[in-house]
Amino acid sequence: MAELKNDLILRAAKGQSVERTPVWLMRQAGRILPEYRAVRNSLSGFKELVETPELAAEVTIQPVDILGVDAAIIFSDILVVPEAMGLTYEMVEKKGPWFPKTISSENDFANIRVADPNELDYVYKAIEHTLAGLNGRVPLIGFAGAPFTILCYMVEGSGSKTFSKARKMIFQRPDLAHKLMDMITETTISYLHAQVDAGVHMLQVFDSWAGILDKDLYKAFSMPYLERIADSLSSRVPLTLFAKGAHFSIDDLASTSCRTIGVDWNTPPAYARAQAGPDKTLQGNLDPTVLYADGKEIAKHTIKMLESFGSEKHIANLGHGVYPDTNPDSVKIFIDTIKSYEHDKNQ
Ligand code: 1CP
């Protein structure tokens, strides 16, 4: 594999010193770039792009070329895991994912299985193509959804503001919720190992719906599975846990073997650091809507963020994925402000 020319993000994740803070954006591949839409519009839909390794690699590399980020994230979706387990999804234009079959009772388990990681071969091929195209310019991040967030989609069948069917299962059939998350966890662990085998340099686990639980439920229904994933993978590559909305569980996340904890924009950096302790790297956390402001304002908020996190053990990012109608020039201001910022290391 090509030697990395820019390994800032890996050093920051490991807690080593860096010349400047590294930066990337959640959901940077796709969404905001006209170059992405050109590729996407030439195809039958989202799934064709995800399942065509050459094209997935092309859109993975676009933000590195166009925006100048310090890492690429493989173009895929967290929903490929439930699909490999037996629940196929459809990506409905302008609406989002939809699962014709869901899990609501014991009987529905007949439709699913722990997936053979080879079923996701197209992802590993996309990783190999991406690494060849990157040629060591920046590291490549692999990812998966957290078992709890995947359960939300498998039970609910689509996006939701409340995921009340998933929460209902936790109270009515906690045994089924655990059985399902056990299967998701096993699938996810072998899937992430296969991504590392294919060459990704680091991993992120997205628990996008963590914030619909409280601390006790999160500890009982998400943490054990995140722990298993972190324990199995973090000796191979640095692993980031991003539990959106779960500021109340940063201390629990910090007790796992992950290297980095993602911080959403609602959580003050000083609070996150106090909860996480001194060892972990923190990632985040600019409010994505700041990127709708004018350039001066974007730079001001970005510098405030950099100063709040400090010069070490920080990977700059937004507090959640970049919104689709964000102007790429504004993203560029965010990135360039970070790249040109010099921390006062005497403070
Ligand atoms: O092409 C299209 O127009 C479809 C839009 C799209 C894209 C570009 C979806 C549908 N998924 C993706 C790619 C994707 N998804 C990436 C890789 C590239 C990137 O954008 O950088 C990643 C990392 C994801 C992860 C993902 N998918 C998450 C976790 C991160 C987060 O934003 O919280 C979640 C929750 C999903 C589910 C999903 N996929 C797509 C949509 C619209 C949704 C959300 C559905 C909902 O509202 O519940």
Coordinates of C-alpha atoms in Angstrom, one line a residue, residues 90-336:
E90 CA -35.1 1.0 -1.1
M91 CA -33.8 4.5 -1.3
V92 CA -36.8 6.6 -2.1
E93 CA -35.8 9.9 -4.0
K94 CA -36.1 12.9 -1.7
K95 CA -37.6 10.8 1.1
G96 CA -34.8 8.5 2.3
P97 CA -34.6 4.8 3.0
W98 CA -37.6 2.4 3.2
F99 CA -37.6 -1.3 4.2
P100 CA -40.5 -3.4 2.8
K101 CA -40.0 -5.9 5.6
T102 CA -39.3 -5.0 9.2
I103 CA -38.6 -6.8 12.5
S104 CA -41.5 -6.5 15.0
S105 CA -42.0 -10.0 16.4
E106 CA -40.2 -13.3 17.0
N107 CA -41.5 -14.7 13.7
D108 CA -39.7 -11.9 11.7
F109 CA -36.3 -13.4 12.8
A110 CA -36.9 -16.1 10.2
N111 CA -36.2 -13.4 7.5
I112 CA -32.7 -12.4 8.9
R113 CA -29.4 -14.0 9.6
V114 CA -25.9 -13.0 10.8
A115 CA -24.4 -11.9 7.4
D116 CA -21.5 -13.5 5.7
P117 CA -19.1 -10.5 5.3
N118 CA -18.5 -11.6 1.6
E119 CA -22.0 -10.3 0.8
L120 CA -20.6 -6.8 1.1
D121 CA -17.7 -7.5 -1.3
Y122 CA -18.6 -4.4 -3.3
V123 CA -17.6 -2.2 -0.3
Y124 CA -14.2 -3.8 0.0
K125 CA -13.7 -3.5 -3.8
A126 CA -14.6 0.2 -3.5
I127 CA -12.0 0.6 -0.7
E128 CA -9.3 -1.0 -2.9
H129 CA -10.2 1.3 -5.8
T130 CA -10.2 4.3 -3.5
L131 CA -6.8 3.5 -2.0
A132 CA -5.3 3.1 -5.5
G133 CA -6.8 6.5 -6.5
L134 CA -5.7 8.3 -3.4
N135 CA -2.2 7.0 -3.7
G136 CA -1.4 7.8 -0.1
R137 CA -2.6 11.4 -0.2
V138 CA -4.8 11.1 2.9
P139 CA -6.0 8.2 5.1
L140 CA -9.3 6.4 4.3
I141 CA -12.0 6.0 6.9
G142 CA -14.3 3.0 7.0
F143 CA -17.6 3.0 8.8
A144 CA -20.7 1.2 10.0
G145 CA -23.9 2.1 12.0
A146 CA -24.0 1.3 15.7
P147 CA -26.2 -1.7 16.4
F148 CA -28.8 0.4 18.2
T149 CA -29.1 2.8 15.2
I150 CA -29.4 -0.1 12.8
L151 CA -32.1 -1.7 15.1
C152 CA -34.0 1.6 14.8
Y153 CA -34.2 1.2 11.0
M154 CA -34.9 -2.6 11.0
V155 CA -37.8 -2.1 13.4
E156 CA -39.2 1.2 12.2
G157 CA -38.6 0.5 8.4
S158 CA -37.7 4.1 7.6
G159 CA -36.4 7.3 9.2
S160 CA -38.5 8.7 12.0
K161 CA -38.5 11.7 14.3
T162 CA -39.1 9.5 17.4
F163 CA -38.4 5.9 16.5
S164 CA -41.2 5.0 18.8
K165 CA -41.5 1.5 17.4
A166 CA -37.9 0.8 18.3
R167 CA -38.3 2.3 21.8
K168 CA -41.5 0.2 22.2
M169 CA -39.6 -3.0 21.5
I170 CA -37.1 -2.0 24.2
F171 CA -39.9 -1.9 26.7
Q172 CA -42.2 -4.7 25.5
R173 CA -39.6 -7.2 24.2
P174 CA -36.2 -6.3 25.5
D175 CA -35.2 -9.9 24.8
L176 CA -35.9 -9.4 21.0
A177 CA -34.0 -6.1 21.0
H178 CA -31.0 -7.7 22.5
K179 CA -31.2 -10.7 20.2
L180 CA -31.4 -8.4 17.2
M181 CA -28.5 -6.2 18.3
D182 CA -26.4 -9.3 19.0
M183 CA -26.9 -10.4 15.4
I184 CA -26.2 -6.9 14.1
T185 CA -23.1 -6.7 16.2
E186 CA -21.7 -10.0 14.9
T187 CA -22.3 -8.9 11.4
T188 CA -20.8 -5.4 12.0
I189 CA -17.6 -6.8 13.6
S190 CA -16.8 -9.1 10.7
Y191 CA -17.8 -6.3 8.2
L192 CA -15.5 -3.8 9.9
H193 CA -12.6 -6.4 10.0
A194 CA -13.1 -6.9 6.3
Q195 CA -12.9 -3.2 5.7
V196 CA -9.6 -3.1 7.6
D197 CA -8.4 -6.1 5.6
A198 CA -9.2 -4.1 2.5
G199 CA -7.0 -1.3 3.8
V200 CA -9.0 1.4 5.6
H201 CA -6.8 3.3 8.1
M202 CA -9.4 4.1 10.7
L203 CA -13.1 3.4 11.5
Q204 CA -16.1 5.3 12.7
V205 CA -19.2 3.9 14.2
F206 CA -22.3 6.2 13.8
D207 CA -24.9 6.0 16.5
S208 CA -27.1 8.6 14.9
W209 CA -30.1 8.0 17.1
A210 CA -28.4 7.6 20.4
G211 CA -30.1 10.8 21.6
I212 CA -33.6 9.1 21.7
L213 CA -32.5 7.1 24.8
D214 CA -31.6 8.2 28.2
K215 CA -28.4 7.4 30.0
D216 CA -29.6 4.2 31.7
L217 CA -31.2 2.9 28.5
Y218 CA -28.2 3.8 26.5
K219 CA -25.9 2.0 28.9
A220 CA -28.1 -1.1 28.8
F221 CA -29.1 -1.2 25.1
S222 CA -26.2 0.4 23.2
M223 CA -23.0 0.5 25.2
P224 CA -22.5 -3.4 25.5
Y225 CA -22.5 -3.6 21.7
L226 CA -20.3 -0.6 21.1
E227 CA -17.9 -2.1 23.6
R228 CA -17.8 -5.4 21.7
I229 CA -17.1 -3.6 18.4
A230 CA -14.4 -1.4 19.9
D231 CA -12.7 -4.3 21.7
S232 CA -12.6 -6.3 18.6
L233 CA -11.3 -3.6 16.3
S234 CA -9.4 -0.9 18.1
S235 CA -6.2 -3.0 18.3
R236 CA -6.1 -2.9 14.5
V237 CA -6.9 0.7 13.7
P238 CA -8.0 3.8 15.6
L239 CA -11.8 3.8 16.1
T240 CA -14.2 6.7 16.6
L241 CA -17.6 6.4 18.3
F242 CA -20.1 9.1 17.4
A243 CA -23.2 8.9 19.5
K244 CA -25.3 11.9 18.4
G245 CA -27.4 13.4 21.1
A246 CA -25.8 11.3 23.9
H247 CA -23.7 14.0 25.6
F248 CA -24.9 12.2 28.8
S249 CA -23.0 9.1 27.9
I250 CA -19.6 10.6 27.0
D251 CA -18.1 9.1 30.2
D252 CA -19.4 5.7 29.3
L253 CA -18.1 6.0 25.7
A254 CA -14.7 7.0 27.2
S255 CA -14.6 3.8 29.2
T256 CA -14.4 1.8 25.9
S257 CA -11.3 1.0 23.9
C258 CA -12.2 3.6 21.2
R259 CA -9.5 6.2 20.5
T260 CA -11.9 9.1 19.5
I261 CA -15.3 10.3 20.6
G262 CA -17.4 12.3 18.2
V263 CA -19.0 15.4 19.8
D264 CA -22.2 16.9 18.4
W265 CA -22.8 20.7 18.3
N266 CA -25.1 20.8 21.3
T267 CA -22.2 19.7 23.6
P268 CA -19.8 22.3 24.8
P269 CA -16.2 21.1 24.1
A270 CA -15.1 21.8 27.7
Y271 CA -17.9 19.6 29.0
A272 CA -17.0 16.8 26.5
R273 CA -13.3 17.0 27.6
A274 CA -14.3 16.8 31.3
Q275 CA -16.5 13.8 30.7
A276 CA -14.1 12.0 28.4
G277 CA -11.0 12.6 30.6
P278 CA -7.6 13.5 29.2
D279 CA -6.7 10.5 27.0
K280 CA -9.3 10.3 24.3
T281 CA -9.2 12.4 21.1
L282 CA -12.4 14.4 20.5
Q283 CA -13.9 15.0 17.1
G284 CA -16.3 17.8 16.1
N285 CA -18.3 20.0 16.6
L286 CA -19.3 23.0 14.5
D287 CA -23.0 23.5 14.1
P288 CA -23.6 22.6 10.4
T289 CA -25.9 25.6 10.1
V290 CA -22.9 28.0 10.8
L291 CA -22.0 27.2 7.2
Y292 CA -25.0 29.2 6.0
A293 CA -23.5 32.3 7.5
D294 CA -21.1 34.7 5.7
G295 CA -17.4 33.9 5.4
K296 CA -16.3 36.1 8.3
E297 CA -18.8 34.6 10.6
I298 CA -17.9 31.0 9.6
A299 CA -14.2 31.8 10.3
K300 CA -15.0 33.3 13.7
H301 CA -17.0 30.3 14.8
T302 CA -14.4 27.9 13.4
I303 CA -11.6 29.6 15.3
K304 CA -13.7 29.6 18.5
M305 CA -14.2 25.9 18.1
L306 CA -10.4 25.3 17.5
E307 CA -9.6 27.3 20.7
S308 CA -12.1 25.4 22.8
F309 CA -10.7 22.0 21.9
G310 CA -7.1 23.0 22.0
S311 CA -4.1 22.0 19.8
E312 CA -3.9 18.3 20.6
K313 CA -6.2 15.3 20.6
H314 CA -8.7 17.1 18.4
I315 CA -10.0 16.3 14.9
A316 CA -12.0 19.2 13.5
N317 CA -15.4 18.3 12.0
L318 CA -19.0 19.4 12.1
G319 CA -21.3 18.3 14.9
H320 CA -23.2 16.1 12.5
G321 CA -23.3 15.6 8.7
V322 CA -23.0 18.6 6.4
Y323 CA -26.5 19.6 5.2
P324 CA -27.2 18.9 1.5
D325 CA -27.9 22.6 0.5
T326 CA -24.6 23.9 1.9
N327 CA -22.5 25.9 -0.5
P328 CA -19.2 24.1 -1.1
D329 CA -17.4 27.5 -1.0
S330 CA -18.5 27.9 2.7
V331 CA -17.2 24.4 3.5
K332 CA -13.9 25.5 1.9
I333 CA -13.8 28.5 4.3
F334 CA -14.3 26.2 7.2
I335 CA -11.5 23.9 6.0
D336 CA -9.1 26.6 5.0

